[in-house]
mmCIF file of C-alpha atoms in Angstrom:
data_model
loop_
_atom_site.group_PDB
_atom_site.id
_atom_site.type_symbol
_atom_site.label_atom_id
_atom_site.label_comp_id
_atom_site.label_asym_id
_atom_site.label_seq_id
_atom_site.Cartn_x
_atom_site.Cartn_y
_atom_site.Cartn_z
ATOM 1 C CA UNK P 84 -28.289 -52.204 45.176
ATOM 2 C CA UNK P 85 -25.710 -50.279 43.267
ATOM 3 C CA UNK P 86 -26.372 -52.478 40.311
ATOM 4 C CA UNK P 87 -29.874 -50.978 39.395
ATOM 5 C CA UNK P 88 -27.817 -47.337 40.196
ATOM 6 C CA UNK P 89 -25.779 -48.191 37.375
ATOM 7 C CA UNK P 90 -27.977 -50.107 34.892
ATOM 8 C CA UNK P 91 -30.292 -46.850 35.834
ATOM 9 C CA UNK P 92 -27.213 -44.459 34.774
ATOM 10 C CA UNK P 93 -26.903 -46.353 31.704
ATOM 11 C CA UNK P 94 -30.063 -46.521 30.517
ATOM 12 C CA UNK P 95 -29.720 -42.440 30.743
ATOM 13 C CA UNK P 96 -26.972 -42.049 28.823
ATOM 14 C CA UNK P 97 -28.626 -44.644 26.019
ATOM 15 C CA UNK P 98 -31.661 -42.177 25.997
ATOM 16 C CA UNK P 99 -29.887 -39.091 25.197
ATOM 17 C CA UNK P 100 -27.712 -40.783 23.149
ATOM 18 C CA UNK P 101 -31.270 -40.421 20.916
ATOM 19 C CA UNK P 102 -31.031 -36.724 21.769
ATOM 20 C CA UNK P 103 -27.474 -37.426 20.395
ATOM 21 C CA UNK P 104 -28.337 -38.603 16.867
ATOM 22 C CA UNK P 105 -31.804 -36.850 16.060
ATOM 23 C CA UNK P 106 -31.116 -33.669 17.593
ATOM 24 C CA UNK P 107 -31.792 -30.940 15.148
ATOM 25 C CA UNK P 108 -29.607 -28.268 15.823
ATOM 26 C CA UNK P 109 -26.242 -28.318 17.317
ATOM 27 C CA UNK P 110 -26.713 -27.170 20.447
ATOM 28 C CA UNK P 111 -29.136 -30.012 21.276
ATOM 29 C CA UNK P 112 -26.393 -32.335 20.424
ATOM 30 C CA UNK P 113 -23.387 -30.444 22.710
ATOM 31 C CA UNK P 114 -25.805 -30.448 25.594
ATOM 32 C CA UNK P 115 -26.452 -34.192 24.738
ATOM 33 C CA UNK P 116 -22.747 -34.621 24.870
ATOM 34 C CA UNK P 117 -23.087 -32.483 28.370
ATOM 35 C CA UNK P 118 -25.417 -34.505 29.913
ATOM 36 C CA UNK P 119 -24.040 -37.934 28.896
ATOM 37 C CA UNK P 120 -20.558 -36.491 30.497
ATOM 38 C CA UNK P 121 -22.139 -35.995 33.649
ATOM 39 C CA UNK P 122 -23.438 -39.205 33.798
ATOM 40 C CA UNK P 123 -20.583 -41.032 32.981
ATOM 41 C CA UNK P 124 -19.024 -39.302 35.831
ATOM 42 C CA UNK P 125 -21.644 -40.472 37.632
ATOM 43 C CA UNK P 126 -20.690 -43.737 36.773
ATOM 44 C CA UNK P 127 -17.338 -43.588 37.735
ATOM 45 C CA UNK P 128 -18.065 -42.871 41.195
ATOM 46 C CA UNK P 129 -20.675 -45.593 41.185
ATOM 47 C CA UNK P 130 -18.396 -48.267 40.209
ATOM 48 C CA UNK P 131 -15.708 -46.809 41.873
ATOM 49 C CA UNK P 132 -17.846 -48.038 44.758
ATOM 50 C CA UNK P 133 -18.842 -51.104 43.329
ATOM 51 C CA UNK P 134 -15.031 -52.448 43.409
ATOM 52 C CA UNK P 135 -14.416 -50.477 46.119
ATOM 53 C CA UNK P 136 -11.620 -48.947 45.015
ATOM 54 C CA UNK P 137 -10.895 -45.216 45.777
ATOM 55 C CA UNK P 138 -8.374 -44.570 44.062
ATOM 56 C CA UNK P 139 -11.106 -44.963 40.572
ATOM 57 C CA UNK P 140 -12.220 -41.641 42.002
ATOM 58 C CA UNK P 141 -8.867 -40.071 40.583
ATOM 59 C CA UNK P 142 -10.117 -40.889 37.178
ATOM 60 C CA UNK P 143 -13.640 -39.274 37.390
ATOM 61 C CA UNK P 144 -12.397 -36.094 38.713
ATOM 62 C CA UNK P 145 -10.014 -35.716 35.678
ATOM 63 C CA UNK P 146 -13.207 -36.884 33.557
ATOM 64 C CA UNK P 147 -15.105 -33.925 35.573
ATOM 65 C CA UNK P 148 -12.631 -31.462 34.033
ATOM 66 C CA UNK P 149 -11.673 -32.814 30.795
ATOM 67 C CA UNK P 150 -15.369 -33.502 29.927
ATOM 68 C CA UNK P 151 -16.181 -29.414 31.427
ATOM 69 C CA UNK P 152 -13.390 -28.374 28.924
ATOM 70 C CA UNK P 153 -15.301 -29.654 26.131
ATOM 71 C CA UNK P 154 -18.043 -29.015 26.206
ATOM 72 C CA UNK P 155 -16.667 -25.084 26.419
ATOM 73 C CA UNK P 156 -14.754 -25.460 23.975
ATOM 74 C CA UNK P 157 -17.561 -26.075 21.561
ATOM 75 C CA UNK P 158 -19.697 -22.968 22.893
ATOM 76 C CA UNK P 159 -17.283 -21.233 22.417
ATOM 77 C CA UNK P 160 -16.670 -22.039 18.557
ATOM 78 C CA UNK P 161 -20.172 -21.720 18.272
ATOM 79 C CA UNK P 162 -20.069 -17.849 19.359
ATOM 80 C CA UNK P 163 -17.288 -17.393 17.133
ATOM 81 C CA UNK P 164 -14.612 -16.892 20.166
ATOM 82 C CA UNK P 165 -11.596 -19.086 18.832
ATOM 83 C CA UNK J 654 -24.493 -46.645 -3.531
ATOM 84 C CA UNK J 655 -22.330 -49.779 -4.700
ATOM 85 C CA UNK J 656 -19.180 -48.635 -3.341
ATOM 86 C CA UNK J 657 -20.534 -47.843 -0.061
ATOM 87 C CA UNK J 658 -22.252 -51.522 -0.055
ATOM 88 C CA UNK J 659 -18.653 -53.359 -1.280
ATOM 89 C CA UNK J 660 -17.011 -51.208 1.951
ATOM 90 C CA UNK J 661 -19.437 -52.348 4.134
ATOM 91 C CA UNK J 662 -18.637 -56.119 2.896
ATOM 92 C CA UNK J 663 -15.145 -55.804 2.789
ATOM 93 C CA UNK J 664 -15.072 -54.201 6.564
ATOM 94 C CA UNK J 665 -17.370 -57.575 7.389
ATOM 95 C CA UNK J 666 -15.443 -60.193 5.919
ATOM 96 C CA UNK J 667 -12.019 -58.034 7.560
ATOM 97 C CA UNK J 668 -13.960 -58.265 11.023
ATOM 98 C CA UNK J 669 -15.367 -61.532 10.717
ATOM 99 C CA UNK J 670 -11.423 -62.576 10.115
ATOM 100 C CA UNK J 671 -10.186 -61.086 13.058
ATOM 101 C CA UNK J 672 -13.146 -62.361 15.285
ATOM 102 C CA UNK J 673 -11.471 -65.862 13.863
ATOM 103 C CA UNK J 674 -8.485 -65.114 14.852
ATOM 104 C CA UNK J 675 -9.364 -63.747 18.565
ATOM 105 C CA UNK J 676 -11.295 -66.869 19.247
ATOM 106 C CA UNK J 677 -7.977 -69.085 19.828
ATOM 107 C CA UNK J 678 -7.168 -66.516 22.389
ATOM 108 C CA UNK J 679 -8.095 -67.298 26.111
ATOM 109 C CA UNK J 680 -9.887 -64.449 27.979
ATOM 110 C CA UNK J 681 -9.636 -64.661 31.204
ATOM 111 C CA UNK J 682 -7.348 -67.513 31.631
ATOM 112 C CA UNK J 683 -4.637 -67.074 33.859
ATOM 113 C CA UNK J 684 -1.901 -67.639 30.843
ATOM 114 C CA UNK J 685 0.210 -64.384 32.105
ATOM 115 C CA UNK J 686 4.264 -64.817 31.543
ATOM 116 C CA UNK J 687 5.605 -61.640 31.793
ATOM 117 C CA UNK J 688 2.245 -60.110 33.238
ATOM 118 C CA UNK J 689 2.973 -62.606 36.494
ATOM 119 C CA UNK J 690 6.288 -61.288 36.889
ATOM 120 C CA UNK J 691 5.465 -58.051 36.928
ATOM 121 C CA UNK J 692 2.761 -58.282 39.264
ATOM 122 C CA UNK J 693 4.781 -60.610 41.665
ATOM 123 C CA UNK J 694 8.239 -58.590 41.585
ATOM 124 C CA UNK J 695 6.889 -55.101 41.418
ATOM 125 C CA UNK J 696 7.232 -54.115 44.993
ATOM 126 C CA UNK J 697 10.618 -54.977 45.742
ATOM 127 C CA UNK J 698 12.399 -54.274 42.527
ATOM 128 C CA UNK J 699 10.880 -50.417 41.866
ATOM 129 C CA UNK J 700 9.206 -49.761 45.508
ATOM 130 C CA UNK J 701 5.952 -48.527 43.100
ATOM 131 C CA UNK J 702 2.379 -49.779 43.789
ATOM 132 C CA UNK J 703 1.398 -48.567 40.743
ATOM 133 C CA UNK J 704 2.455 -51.490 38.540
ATOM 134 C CA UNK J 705 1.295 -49.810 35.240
ATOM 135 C CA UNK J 706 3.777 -47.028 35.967
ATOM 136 C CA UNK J 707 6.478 -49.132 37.122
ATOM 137 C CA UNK J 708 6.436 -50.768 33.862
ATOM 138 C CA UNK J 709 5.926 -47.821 31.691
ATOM 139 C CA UNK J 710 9.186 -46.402 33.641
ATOM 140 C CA UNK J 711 11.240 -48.332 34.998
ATOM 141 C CA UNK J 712 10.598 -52.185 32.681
ATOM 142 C CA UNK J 713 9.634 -50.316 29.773
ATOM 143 C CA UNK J 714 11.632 -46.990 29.933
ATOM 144 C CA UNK J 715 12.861 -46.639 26.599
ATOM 145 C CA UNK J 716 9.150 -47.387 25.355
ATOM 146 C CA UNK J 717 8.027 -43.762 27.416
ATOM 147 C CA UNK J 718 11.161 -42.173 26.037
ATOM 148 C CA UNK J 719 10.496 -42.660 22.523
ATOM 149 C CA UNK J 720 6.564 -41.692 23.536
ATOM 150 C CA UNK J 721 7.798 -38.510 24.742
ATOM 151 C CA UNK J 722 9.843 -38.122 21.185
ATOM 152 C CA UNK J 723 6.692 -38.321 19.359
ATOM 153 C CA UNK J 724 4.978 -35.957 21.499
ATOM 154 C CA UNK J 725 7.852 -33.526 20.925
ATOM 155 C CA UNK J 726 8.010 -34.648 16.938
ATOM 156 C CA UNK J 727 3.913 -33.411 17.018
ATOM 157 C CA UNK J 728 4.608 -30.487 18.696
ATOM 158 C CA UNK J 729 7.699 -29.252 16.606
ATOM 159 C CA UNK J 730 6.353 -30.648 13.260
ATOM 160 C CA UNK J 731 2.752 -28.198 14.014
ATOM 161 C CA UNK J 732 5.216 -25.384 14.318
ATOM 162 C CA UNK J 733 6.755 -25.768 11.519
ATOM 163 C CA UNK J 734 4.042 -26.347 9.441
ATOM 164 C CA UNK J 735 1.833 -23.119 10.752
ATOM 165 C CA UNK J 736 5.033 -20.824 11.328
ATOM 166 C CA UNK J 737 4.865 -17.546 10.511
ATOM 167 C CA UNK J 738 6.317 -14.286 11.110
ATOM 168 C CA UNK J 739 3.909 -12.534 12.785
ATOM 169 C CA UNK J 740 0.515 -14.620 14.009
ATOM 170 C CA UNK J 741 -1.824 -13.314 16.619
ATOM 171 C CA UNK J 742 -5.383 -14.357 17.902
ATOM 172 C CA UNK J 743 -8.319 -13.232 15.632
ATOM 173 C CA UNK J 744 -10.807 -14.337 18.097
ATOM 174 C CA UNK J 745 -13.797 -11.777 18.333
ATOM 175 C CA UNK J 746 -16.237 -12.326 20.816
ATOM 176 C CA UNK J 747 -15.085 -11.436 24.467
ATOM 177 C CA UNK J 748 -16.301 -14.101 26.882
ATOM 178 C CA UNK J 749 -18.904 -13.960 29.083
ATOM 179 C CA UNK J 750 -18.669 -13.122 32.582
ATOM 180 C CA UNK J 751 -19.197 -15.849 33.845
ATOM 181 C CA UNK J 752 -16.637 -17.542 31.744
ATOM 182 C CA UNK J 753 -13.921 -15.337 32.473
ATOM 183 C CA UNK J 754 -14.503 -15.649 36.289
ATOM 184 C CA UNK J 755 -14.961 -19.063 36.531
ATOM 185 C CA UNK J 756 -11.794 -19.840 34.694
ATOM 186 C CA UNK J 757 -9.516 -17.397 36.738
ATOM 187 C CA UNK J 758 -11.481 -19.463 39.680
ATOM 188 C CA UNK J 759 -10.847 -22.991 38.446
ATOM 189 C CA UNK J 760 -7.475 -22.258 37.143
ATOM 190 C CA UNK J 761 -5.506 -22.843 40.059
ATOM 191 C CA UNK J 762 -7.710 -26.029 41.357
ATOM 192 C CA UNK J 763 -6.955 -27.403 37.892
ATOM 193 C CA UNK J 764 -3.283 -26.949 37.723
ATOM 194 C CA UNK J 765 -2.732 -28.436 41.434
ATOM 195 C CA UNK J 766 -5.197 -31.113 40.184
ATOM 196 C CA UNK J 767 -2.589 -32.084 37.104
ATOM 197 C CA UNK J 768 0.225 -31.184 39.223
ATOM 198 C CA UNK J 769 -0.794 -34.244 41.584
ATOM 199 C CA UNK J 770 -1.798 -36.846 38.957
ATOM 200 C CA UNK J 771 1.650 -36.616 37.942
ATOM 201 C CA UNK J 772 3.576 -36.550 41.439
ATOM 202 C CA UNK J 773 1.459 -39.183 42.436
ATOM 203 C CA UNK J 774 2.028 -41.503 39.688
ATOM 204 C CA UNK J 775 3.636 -44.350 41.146
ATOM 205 C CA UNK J 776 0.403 -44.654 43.835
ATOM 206 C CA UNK J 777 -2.545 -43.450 41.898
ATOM 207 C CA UNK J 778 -3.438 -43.933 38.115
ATOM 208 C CA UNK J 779 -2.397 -41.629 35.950
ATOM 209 C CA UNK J 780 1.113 -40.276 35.464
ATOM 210 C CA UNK J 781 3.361 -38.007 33.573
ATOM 211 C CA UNK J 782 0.873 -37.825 30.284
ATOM 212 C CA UNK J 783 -2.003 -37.923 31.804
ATOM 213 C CA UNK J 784 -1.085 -34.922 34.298
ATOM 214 C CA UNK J 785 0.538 -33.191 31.424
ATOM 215 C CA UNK J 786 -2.714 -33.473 29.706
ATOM 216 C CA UNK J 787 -4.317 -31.619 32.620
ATOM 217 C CA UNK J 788 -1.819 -28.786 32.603
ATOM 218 C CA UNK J 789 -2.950 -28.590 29.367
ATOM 219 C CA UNK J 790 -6.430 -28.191 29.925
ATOM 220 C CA UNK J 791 -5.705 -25.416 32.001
ATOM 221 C CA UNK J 792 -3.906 -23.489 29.365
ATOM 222 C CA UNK J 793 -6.504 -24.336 27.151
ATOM 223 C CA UNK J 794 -9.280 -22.943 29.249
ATOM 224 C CA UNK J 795 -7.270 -19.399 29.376
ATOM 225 C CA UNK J 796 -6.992 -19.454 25.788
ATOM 226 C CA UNK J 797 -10.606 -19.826 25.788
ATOM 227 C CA UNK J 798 -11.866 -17.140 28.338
ATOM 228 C CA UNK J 799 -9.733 -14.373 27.316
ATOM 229 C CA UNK J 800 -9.329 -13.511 23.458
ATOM 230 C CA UNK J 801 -6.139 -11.740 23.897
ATOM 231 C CA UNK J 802 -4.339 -14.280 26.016
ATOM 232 C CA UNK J 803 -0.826 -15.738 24.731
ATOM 233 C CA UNK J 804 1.601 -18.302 26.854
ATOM 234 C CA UNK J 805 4.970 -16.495 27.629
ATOM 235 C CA UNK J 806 6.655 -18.480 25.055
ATOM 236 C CA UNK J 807 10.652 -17.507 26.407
ATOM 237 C CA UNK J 808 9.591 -19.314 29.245
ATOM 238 C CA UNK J 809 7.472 -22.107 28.085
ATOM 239 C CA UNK J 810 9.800 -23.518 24.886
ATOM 240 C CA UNK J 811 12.841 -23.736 27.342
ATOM 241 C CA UNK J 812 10.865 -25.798 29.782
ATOM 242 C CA UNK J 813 10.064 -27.808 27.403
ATOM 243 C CA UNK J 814 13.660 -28.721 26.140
ATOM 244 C CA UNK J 815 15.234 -28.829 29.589
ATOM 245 C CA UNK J 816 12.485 -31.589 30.988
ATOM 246 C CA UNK J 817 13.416 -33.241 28.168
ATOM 247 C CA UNK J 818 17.364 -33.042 28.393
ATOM 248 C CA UNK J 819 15.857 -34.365 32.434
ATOM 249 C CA UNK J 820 15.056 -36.851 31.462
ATOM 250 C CA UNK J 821 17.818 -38.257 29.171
ATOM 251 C CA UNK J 822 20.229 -36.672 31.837
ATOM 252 C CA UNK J 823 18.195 -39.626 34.505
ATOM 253 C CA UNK J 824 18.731 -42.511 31.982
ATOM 254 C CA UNK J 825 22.845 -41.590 31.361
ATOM 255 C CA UNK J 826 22.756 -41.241 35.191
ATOM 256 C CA UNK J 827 21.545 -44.431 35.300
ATOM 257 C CA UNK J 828 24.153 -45.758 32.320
ATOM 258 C CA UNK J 829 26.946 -44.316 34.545
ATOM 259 C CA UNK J 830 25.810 -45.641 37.965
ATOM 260 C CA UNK J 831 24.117 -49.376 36.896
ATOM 261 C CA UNK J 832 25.571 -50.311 33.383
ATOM 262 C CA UNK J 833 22.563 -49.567 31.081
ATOM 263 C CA UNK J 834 19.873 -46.942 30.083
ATOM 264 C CA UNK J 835 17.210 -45.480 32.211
ATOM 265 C CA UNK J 836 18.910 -47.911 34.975
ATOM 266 C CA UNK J 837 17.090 -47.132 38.394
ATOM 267 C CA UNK J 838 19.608 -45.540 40.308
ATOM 268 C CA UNK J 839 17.982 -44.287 42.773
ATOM 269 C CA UNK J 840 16.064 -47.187 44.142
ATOM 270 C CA UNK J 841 18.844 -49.817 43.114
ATOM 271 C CA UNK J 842 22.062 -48.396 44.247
ATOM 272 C CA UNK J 843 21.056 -45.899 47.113
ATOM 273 C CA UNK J 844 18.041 -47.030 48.120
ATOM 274 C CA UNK J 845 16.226 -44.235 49.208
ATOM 275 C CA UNK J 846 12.502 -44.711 50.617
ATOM 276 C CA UNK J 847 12.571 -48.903 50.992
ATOM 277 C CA UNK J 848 10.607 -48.777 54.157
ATOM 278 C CA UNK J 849 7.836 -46.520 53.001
ATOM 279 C CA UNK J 850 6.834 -48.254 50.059
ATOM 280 C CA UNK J 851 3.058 -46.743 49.079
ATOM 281 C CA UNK J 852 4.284 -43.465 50.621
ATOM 282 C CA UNK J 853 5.049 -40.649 48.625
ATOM 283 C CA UNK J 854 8.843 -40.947 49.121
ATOM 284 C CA UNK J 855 9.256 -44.254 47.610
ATOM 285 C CA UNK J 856 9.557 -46.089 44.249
ATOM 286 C CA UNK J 857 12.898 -44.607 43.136
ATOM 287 C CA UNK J 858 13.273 -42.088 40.266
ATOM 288 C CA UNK J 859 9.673 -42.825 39.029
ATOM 289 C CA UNK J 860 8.158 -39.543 40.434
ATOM 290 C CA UNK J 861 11.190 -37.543 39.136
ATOM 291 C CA UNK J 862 10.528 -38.884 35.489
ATOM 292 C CA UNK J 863 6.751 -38.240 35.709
ATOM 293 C CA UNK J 864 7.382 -34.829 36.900
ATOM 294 C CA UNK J 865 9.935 -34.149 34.192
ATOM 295 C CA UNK J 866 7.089 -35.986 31.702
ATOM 296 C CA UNK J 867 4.428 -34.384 32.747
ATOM 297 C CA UNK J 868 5.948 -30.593 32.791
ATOM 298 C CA UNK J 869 7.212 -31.715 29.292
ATOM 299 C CA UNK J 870 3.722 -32.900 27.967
ATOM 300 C CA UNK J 871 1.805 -30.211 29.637
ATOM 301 C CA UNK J 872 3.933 -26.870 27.813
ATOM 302 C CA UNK J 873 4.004 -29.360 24.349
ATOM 303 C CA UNK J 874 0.006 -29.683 24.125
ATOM 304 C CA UNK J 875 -0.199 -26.133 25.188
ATOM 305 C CA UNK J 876 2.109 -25.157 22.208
ATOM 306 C CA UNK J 877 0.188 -26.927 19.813
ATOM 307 C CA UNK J 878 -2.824 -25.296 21.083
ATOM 308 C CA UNK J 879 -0.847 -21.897 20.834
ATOM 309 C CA UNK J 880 -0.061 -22.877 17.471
ATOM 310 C CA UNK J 881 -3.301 -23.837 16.262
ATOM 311 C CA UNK J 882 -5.086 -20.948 17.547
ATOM 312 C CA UNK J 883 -3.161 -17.982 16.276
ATOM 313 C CA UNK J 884 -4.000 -16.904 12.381
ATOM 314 C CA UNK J 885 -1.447 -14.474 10.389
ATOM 315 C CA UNK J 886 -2.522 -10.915 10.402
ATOM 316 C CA UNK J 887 -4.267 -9.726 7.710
ATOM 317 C CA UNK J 888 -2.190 -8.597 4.592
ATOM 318 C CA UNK J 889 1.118 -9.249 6.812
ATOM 319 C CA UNK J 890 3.069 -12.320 5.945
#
C-alpha cells in the first residue's frame, strides 16, 4: 500500500518539475521548488515508514526547515530585502 | 555550436569510461573489510549506535579534525577577502509581518531542533555539522526578517576559537591518557556509561566532540553569512 503513496508522491514532484523548467517567471519556479520540497518531505516520512525506521523522521524534519529557509530566502531577494 | 557539441562528446566518452570502470565493482556483494569491522565492533569499542558517527569520531578522528580546519579556513579566508573597515546591512525593504513574527516564533524551536541533532549524534543521524548547519539556519532566518539585525560578534568569534581549542584540548587529552591523538579517553580508560549503551549517557567523548563541532560550525556558517551580507557604506572605505 505505501508503494503507490510513494510512486504517487513521485509522480508529483516529476510534474512540477515541468512547472520547474517552463515556468515563465521566477516566482512560478520558487513555488515549484516549494511544492517539490514539501513533497519530498512527504516522502521522507513515507519511507521512513516503509523501512520502518523512526529515526528517518530526524532527517525530514531538518528537510522541513532547511527546505522553509529557502525558499525565504529567495522571496526575500526577490523584494530586494538582502 | 561546435564547441558545445565536442563538450558534450568529450563528457560521453569521460562517462562511458568510468561506467567501464564501475562495472568490475560488485554492488551489493557482501565484499566489506573494514566496513564488517566496523559494524561488528562498534558497540563495545565506542558504546555509539550510531556507527557513521563512531567512525567519523572516534576511527576516523583526525579525518573530522581536518574537516573542521576547512570549515574554519572558509570562514576566515571570506573575512579576509570582504574585510572592511566599516560594513553594515544595505537591505531596504522591512519584512512583512508575518515574516518577522513567525521567525521570532520559530526561532527558538529551530535552535533546540539543531541543538539536539548534535547532542544526539551518537543515536540519531546527524551530528556536529549537520546540527551546526541548523544553528545556522536560525541565524540566517534573523538576518532575513529583520534588516537591521547583526550577530554580537565579541561573543560569537570567541566561541568559535575556544570550541575549536575543545576540541584539540579532547585529542591531547586523549595523547596524554591512551598514547595517541583523539584517543577515547573517556570510554576506554574510565568507562563511563557501559551499561547504558543507546542511552544518552553513553558512547564516550563522542557527544562532547559533536557539541564542541557543532557550536563551532554553527557561529562559522553564521559568520560567513554575516560576512556576505554586509556591503561598505557608501563613500566610506
Amino acid at each position: 500500500m505505501i508503494e503507490v503513496y510513494l510512486i504517487l508522491i513521485a509522480l508529483a514532484v516529476v510534474l512540477s518539475m515541468y512547472r520547474f523548467f517552463r515556468g515563465p517567471t521566477t516566482a512560478d519556479r520558487i513555488v515549484a521548488v516549494d511544492i517539490m520540497t514539501t513533497l519530498t518531505t512527504g516522502l521522507m516520512v513515507l519511507f521512513a515508514l516503509y523501512y520502518r525506521r523512526a529515526i528517518f523522521l530526524d532527517v525530514a524534519l531538518v528537510y522541513a526547515v532547511l527546505a522553509f529557509l529557502g525558499v525565504i530566502t529567495f522571496a526575500r531577494y526577490m523584494e530586494g530585502g538582502l | 555550436m561546435v564547441k558545445r557539441i565536442l563538450a558534450i562528446v568529450f563528457i560521453l566518452i569521460i562517462g562511458f569510461w568510468m561506467a567501464k570502470a564501475l562495472d568490475q565493482v560488485p554492488f551489493g556483494q557482501d565484499r566489506m573489510l573494514v566496513g564488517k569491522y566496523y559494524l561488528e565492533h562498534v558497540k563495545e569499542e565506542t558504546g555509539a549506535v550510531n556507527a557513521v558517527t563512531a567512525v567519523v569520531v572516534n576511527y576516523r578522528g583526525f579525518d573530522t579534525l581536518g574537516e573542521v580546519t576547512v570549515l574554519f579556513i572558509a570562514s576566515t579566508g571570506v573575512a579576509a577577502l570582504l574585510w572592511r573597515k566599516k560594513r553594515k546591512r544595505t537591505a531596504k525593504t522591512e519584512g512583512s509581518v508575518v515574516l518577522t513574527t513567525g521567525a521570532r516564533l520559530l526561532l527558538p524551536f529551530i535552535m533546540l531542533f539543531g541543538v539536539y541533532i548534535f547532542i544526539h549524534g551518537h543515536l540519531t543521524p546527524g551530528g556536529g555539522f549537520p546540527g551546526g548547519a541548523t544553528i545556522a539556519t536560525a541565524f540566517l532566518f534573523l538576518y532575513l526578517a529583520f534588516t537591521v539585525y547583526e550577530v554580537d560578534h565579541k561573543i560569537f568569534e570567541p566561541l568559535e576559537g575556544l570550541a575549536g581549542v575543545g576540541y584539540v584540548t579532547v585529542g591531547l587529552i586523549g595523547l596524554a591518557i591512551g598514547g595517541y591523538f583523539l584517543f577515547d579517553w573517556i570510554w576506554q580508560t574510565w568507562g563511563i556509561g557501559k551499561e547504558n549503551i543507546g542511552r544518552l549517557l553513553s558512547a564516550g567523548f563522542i557527544p562532547i566532540i559533536y557539541t564542541l563541532i557543532g557550536i563551532k560550525v554553527g557561529t562559522e556558517l553564521t559568520g560567513i553569512v554575516d560576512n556576505m551580507i554586509k556591503e561598505p557604506e557608501e563613500g566610506g572605505q
